[in-house]
mmCIF file of C-alpha atoms in Angstrom:
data_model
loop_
_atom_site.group_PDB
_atom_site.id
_atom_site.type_symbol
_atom_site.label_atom_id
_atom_site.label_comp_id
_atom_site.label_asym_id
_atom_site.label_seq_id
_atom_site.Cartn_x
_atom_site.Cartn_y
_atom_site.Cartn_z
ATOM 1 C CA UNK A 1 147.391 -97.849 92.044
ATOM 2 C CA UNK A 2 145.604 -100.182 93.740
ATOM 3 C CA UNK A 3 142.694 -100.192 91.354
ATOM 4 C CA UNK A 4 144.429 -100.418 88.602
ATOM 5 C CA UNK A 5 145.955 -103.666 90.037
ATOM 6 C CA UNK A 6 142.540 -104.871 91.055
ATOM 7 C CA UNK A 7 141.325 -104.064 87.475
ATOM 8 C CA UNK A 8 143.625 -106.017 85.718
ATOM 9 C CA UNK A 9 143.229 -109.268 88.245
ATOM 10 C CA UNK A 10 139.496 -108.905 87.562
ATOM 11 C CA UNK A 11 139.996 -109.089 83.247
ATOM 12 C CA UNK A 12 142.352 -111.915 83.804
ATOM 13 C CA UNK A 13 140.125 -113.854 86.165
ATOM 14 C CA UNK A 14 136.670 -112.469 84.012
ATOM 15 C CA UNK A 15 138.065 -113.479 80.785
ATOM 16 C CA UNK A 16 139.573 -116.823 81.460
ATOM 17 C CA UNK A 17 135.774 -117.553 82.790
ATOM 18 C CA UNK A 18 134.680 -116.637 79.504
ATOM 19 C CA UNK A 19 137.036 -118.840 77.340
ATOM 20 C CA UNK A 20 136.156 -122.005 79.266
ATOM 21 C CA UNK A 21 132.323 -121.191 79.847
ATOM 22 C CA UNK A 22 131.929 -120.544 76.480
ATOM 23 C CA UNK A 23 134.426 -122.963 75.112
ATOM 24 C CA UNK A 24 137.130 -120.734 73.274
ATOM 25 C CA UNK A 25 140.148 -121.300 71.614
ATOM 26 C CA UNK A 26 142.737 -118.514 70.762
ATOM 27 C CA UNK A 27 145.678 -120.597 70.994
ATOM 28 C CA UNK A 28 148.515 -119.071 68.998
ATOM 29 C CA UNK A 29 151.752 -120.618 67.410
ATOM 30 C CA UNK A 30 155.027 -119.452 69.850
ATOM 31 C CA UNK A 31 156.283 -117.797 66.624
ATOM 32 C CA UNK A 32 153.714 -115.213 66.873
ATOM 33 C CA UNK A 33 153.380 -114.585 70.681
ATOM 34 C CA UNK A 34 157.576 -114.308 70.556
ATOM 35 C CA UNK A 35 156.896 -111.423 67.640
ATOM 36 C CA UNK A 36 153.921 -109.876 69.891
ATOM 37 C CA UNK A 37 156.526 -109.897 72.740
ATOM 38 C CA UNK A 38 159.332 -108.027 70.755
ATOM 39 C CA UNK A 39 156.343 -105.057 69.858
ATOM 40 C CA UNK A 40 154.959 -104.874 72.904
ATOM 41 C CA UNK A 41 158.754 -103.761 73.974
ATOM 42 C CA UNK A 42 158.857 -101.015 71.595
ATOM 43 C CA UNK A 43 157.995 -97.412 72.554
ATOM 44 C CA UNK A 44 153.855 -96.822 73.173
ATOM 45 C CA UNK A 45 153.085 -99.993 71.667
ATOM 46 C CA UNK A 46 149.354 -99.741 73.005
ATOM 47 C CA UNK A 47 148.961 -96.702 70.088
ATOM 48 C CA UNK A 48 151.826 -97.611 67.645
ATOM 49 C CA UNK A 49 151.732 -101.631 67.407
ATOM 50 C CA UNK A 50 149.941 -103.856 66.142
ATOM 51 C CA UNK A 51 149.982 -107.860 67.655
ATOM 52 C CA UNK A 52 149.417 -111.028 66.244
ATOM 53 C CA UNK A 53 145.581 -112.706 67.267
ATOM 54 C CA UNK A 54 142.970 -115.438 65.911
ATOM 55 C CA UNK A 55 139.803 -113.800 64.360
ATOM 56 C CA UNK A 56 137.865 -116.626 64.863
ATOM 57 C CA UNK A 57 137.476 -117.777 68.521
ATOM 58 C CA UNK A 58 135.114 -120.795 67.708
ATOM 59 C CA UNK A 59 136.200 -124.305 68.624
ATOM 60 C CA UNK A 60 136.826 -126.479 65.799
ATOM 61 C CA UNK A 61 137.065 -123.762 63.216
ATOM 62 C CA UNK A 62 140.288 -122.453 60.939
ATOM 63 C CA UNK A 63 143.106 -121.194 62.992
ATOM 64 C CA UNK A 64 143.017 -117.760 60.907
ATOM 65 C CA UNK A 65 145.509 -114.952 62.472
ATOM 66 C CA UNK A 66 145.682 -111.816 61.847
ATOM 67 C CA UNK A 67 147.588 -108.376 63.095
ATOM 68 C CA UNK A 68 145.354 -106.501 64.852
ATOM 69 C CA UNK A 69 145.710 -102.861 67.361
ATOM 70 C CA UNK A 70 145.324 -103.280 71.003
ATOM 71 C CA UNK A 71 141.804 -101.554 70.875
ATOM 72 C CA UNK A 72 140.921 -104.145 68.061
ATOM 73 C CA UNK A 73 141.897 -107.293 70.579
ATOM 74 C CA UNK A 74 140.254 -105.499 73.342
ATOM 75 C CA UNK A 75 137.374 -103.761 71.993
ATOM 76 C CA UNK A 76 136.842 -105.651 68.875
ATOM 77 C CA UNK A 77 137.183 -104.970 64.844
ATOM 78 C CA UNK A 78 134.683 -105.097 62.271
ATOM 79 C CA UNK A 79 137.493 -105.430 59.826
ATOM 80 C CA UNK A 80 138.540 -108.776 60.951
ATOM 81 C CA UNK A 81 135.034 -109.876 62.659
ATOM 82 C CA UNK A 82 136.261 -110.638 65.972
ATOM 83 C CA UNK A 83 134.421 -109.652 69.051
ATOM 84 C CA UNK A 84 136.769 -108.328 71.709
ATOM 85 C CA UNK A 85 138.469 -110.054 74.767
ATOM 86 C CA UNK A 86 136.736 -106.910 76.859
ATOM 87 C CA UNK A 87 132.809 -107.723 75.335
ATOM 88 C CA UNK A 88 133.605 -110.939 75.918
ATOM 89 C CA UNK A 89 133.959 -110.380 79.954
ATOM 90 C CA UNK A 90 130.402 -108.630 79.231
ATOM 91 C CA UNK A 91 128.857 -111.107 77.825
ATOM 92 C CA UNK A 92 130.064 -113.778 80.213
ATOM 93 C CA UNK A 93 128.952 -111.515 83.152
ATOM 94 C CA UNK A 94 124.851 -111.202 81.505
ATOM 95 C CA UNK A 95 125.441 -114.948 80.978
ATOM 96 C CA UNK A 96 125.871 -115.838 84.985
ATOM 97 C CA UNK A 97 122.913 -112.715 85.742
ATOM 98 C CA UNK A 98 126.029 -110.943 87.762
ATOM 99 C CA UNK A 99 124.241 -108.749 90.707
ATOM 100 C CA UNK A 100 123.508 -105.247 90.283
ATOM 101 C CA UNK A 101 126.195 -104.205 92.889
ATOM 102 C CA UNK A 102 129.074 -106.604 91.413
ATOM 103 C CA UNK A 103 128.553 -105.061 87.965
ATOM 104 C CA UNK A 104 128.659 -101.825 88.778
ATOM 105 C CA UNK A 105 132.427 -102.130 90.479
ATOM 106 C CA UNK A 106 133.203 -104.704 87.417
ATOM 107 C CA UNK A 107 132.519 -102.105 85.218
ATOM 108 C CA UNK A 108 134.584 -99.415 86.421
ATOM 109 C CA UNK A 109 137.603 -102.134 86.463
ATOM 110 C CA UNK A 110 136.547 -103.185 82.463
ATOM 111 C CA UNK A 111 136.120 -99.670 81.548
ATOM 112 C CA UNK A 112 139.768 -98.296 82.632
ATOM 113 C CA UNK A 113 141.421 -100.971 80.201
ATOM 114 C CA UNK A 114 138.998 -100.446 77.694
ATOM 115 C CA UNK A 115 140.033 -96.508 77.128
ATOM 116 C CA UNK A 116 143.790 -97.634 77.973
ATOM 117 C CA UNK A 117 143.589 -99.684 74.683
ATOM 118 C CA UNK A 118 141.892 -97.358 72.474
ATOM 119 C CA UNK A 119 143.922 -94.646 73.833
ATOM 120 C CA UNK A 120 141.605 -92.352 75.261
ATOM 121 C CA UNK A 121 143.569 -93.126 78.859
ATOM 122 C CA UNK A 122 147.437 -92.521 78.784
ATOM 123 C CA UNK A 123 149.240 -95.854 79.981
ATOM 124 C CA UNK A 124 151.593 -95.416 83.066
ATOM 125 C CA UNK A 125 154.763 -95.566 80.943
ATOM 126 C CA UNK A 126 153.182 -92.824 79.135
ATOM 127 C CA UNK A 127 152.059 -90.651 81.656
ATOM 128 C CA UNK A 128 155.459 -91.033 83.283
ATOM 129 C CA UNK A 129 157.528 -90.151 80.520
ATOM 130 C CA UNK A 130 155.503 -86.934 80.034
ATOM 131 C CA UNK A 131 155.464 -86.187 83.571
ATOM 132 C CA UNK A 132 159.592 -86.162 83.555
ATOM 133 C CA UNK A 133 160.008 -84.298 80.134
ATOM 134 C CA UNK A 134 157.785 -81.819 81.410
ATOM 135 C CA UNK A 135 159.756 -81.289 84.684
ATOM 136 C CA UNK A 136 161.704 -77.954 84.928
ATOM 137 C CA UNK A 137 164.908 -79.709 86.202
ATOM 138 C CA UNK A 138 164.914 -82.372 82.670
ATOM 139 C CA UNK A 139 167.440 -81.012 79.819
ATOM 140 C CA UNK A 140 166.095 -83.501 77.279
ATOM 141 C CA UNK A 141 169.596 -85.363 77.760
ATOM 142 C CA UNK A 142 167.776 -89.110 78.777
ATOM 143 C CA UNK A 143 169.275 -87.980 82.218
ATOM 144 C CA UNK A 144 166.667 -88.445 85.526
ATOM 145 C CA UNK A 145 167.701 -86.816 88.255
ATOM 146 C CA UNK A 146 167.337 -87.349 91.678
ATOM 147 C CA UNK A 147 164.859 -84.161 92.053
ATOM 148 C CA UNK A 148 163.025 -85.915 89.082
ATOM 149 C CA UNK A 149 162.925 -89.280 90.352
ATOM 150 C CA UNK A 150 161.743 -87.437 93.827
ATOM 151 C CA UNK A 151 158.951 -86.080 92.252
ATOM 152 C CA UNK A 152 157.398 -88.593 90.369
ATOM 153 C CA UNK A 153 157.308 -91.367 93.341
ATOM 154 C CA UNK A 154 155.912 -88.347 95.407
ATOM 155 C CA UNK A 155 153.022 -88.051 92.723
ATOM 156 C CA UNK A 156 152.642 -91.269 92.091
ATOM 157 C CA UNK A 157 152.282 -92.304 95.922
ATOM 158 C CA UNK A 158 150.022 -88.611 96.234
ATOM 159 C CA UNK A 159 147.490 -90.790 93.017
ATOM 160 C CA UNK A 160 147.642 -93.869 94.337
ATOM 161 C CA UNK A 161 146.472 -92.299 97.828
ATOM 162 C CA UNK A 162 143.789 -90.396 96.057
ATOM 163 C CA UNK A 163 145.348 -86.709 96.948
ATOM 164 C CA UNK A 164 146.007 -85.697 93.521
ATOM 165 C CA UNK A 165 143.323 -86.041 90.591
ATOM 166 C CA UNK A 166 145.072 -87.437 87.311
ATOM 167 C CA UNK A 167 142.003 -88.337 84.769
ATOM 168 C CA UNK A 168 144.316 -88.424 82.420
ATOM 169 C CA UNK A 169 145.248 -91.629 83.691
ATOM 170 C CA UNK A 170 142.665 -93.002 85.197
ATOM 171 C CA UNK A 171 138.711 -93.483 84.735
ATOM 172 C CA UNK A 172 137.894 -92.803 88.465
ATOM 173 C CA UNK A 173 138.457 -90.532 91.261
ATOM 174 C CA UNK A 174 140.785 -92.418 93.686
ATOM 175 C CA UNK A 175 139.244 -92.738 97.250
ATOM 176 C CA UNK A 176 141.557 -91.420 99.659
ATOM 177 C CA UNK A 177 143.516 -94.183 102.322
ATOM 178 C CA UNK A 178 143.162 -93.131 105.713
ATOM 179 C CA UNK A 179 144.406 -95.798 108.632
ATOM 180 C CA UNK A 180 140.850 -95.246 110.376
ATOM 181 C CA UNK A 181 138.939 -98.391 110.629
ATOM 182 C CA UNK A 182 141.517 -101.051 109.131
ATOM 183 C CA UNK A 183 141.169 -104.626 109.525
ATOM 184 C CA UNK A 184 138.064 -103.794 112.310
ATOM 185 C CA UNK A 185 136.378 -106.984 111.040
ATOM 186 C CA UNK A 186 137.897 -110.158 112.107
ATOM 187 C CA UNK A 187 138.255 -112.980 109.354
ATOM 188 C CA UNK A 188 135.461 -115.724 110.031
ATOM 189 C CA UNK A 189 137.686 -118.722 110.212
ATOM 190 C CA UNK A 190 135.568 -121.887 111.471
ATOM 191 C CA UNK A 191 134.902 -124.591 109.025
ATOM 192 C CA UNK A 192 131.798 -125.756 107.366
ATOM 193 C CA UNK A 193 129.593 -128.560 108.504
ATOM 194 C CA UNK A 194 128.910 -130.985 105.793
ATOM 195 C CA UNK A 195 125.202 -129.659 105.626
ATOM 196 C CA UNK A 196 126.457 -126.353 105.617
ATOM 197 C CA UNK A 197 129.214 -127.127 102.773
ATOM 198 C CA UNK A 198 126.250 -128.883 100.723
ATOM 199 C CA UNK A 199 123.995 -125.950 100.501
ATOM 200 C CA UNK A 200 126.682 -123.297 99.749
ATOM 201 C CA UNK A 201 127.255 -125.480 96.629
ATOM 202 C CA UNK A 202 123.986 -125.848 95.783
ATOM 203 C CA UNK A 203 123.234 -121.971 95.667
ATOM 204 C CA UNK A 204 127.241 -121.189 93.833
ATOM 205 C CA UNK A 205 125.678 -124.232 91.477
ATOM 206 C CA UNK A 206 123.772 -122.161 88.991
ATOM 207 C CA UNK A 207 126.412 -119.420 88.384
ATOM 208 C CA UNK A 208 128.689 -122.274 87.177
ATOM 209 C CA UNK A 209 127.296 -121.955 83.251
ATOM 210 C CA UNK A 210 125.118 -125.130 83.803
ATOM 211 C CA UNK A 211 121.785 -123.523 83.008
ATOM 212 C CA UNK A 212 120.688 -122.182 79.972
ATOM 213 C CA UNK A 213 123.099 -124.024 77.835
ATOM 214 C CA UNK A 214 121.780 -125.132 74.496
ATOM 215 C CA UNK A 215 123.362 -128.589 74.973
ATOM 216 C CA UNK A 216 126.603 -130.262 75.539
ATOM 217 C CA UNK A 217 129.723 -128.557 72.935
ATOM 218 C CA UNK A 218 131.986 -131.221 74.184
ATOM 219 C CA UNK A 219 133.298 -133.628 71.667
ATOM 220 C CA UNK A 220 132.289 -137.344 72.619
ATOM 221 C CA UNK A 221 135.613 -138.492 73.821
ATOM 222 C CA UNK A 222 136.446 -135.053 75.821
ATOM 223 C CA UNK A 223 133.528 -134.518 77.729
ATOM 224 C CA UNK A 224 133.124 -134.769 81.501
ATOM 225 C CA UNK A 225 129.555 -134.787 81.625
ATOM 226 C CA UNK A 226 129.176 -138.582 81.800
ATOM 227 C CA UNK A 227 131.182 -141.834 82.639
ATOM 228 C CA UNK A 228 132.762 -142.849 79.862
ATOM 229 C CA UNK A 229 133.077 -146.150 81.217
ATOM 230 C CA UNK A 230 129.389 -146.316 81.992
ATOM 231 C CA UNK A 231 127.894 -144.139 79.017
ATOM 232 C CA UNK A 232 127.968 -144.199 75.607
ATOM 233 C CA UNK A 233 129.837 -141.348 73.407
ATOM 234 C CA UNK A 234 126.356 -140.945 72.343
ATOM 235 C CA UNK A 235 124.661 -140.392 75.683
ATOM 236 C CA UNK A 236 127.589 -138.545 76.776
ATOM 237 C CA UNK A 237 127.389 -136.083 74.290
ATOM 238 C CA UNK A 238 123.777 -135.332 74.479
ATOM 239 C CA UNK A 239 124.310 -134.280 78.478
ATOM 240 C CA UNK A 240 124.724 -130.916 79.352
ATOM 241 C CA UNK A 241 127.941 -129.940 81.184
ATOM 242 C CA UNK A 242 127.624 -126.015 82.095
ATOM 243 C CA UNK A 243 130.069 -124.511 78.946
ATOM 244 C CA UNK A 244 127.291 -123.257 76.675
ATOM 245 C CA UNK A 245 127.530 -123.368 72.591
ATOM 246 C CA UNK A 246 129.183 -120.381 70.956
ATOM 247 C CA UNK A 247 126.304 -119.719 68.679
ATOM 248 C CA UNK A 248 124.303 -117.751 71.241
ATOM 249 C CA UNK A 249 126.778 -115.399 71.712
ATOM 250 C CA UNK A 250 128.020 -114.021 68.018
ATOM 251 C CA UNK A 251 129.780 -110.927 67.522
ATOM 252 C CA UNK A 252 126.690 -108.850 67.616
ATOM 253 C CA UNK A 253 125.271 -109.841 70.804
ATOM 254 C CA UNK A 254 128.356 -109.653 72.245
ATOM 255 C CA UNK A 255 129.099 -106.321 70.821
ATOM 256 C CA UNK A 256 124.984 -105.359 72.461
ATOM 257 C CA UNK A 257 126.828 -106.373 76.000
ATOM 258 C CA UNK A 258 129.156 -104.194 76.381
#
């Protein structure tokens, strides 16, 4: 559907905000992501599998992996002490004071993967395979038939639409797609004055992480915030450049935000 598709472009975009706001590292060798590919083939992964991950997200630190489920990586684990990609997207949304309005569709979008990793939401592949071995025309032979394949575009198209409920699948009623008032509003195309160009960036400014941060977590040869040809590593170090330290946002904060 198309909110599902809009909820998963909203993680990816929330949570790679988080990892360079707050200055996070869960690289992982190619061995391990090529063995997390290979599960995530196998049959209901989401429940059954577990995937490789780091448990400790802090720059400069140990690079400590460990197998963790999907809900673990998403929601986070005590077990392993590692906070969760989807409390993470919470805590970098209370970080840049996200509006009340913004939140509230955010939300909705965070909270359908959330229960599709700890399994209280069926997956698609999931709901699909029960929706054709629970058609009267399937003999349990791995044969679809054309009635079968009929059926399920018909109710997927009739969910995506919003003319059949399936909260099985989904967190949210669908909103149903009419044609009536499409495209009515005309895309504003003329360009910005300089003026105009220099006060929009002024007030997008302070959502860019650059307040509130509890000082600079750049090493001295890899931060931005100064001219290295004009500033010392010292100096440049001691400047602020908008990705805050991890320390104000442990696991149990971050576990408070979400």
């Amino acid at each position: 559907t198309d909110f599902e598709n809009a909820a998963f472009t909203a993680f990816m975009v929330l949570i790679s905000r988080a990892i360079l706001v707050f200055h996070l590292d869960i690289l992982a060798p190619l061995s391990k992501v090529d063995e997390n590919m290979r599960r995530a083939h196998e049959m209901d992964a989401t429940r059954t599998q577990k995937f490789w991950f780091r448990t400790n997200v802090e720059p400069e630190t140990r690079d400590e992996m460990c197998e963790m489920s999907m809900d673990e990586i998403m929601n986070g684990s005590l077990r392993s002490d590692f906070p969760g990609l989807i409390p993470l997207c919470y805590a970098y949304l209370n970080y840049i004071n996200c509006d009340e309005a913004s939140f509230s569709r955010l939300d909705q979008y965070l909270k359908l993967i959330k229960r599709r990793a700890s399994g209280d939401l069926l997956t698609p592949a999931s709901w699909m395979r029960g929706f054709l071995r629970s058609h009267p025309d399937y003999n349990f032979d791995s044969v679809v038939t054309e009635s079968m394949a009929y059926d399920l575009v018909e109710a997927c198209n009739e969910i995506a639409h919003g003319q059949r409920a399936c909260p099985e699948l989904l967190n949210v009623e669908i909103e149903p797609i009419t044609r009536q008032g499409q495209y009515e509003i005309p895309l504003f195309g003329e360009k910005l004055s300089s003026t105009e160009r220099k006060k929009l960036l002024e007030k997008l400014w302070p959502r860019s992480g650059s307040s509130g941060s509890s000082g600079c977590p750049c090493g001295p040869n890899d931060c931005t915030c100064a001219d290295a040809d004009t500033a010392s590593a010292a100096s440049a170090a001691s400047v602020r450049c908008g990705r805050p330290c991890w320390g104000p946002f442990g696991a149990t904060q971050l576990a408070a935000c979400s």
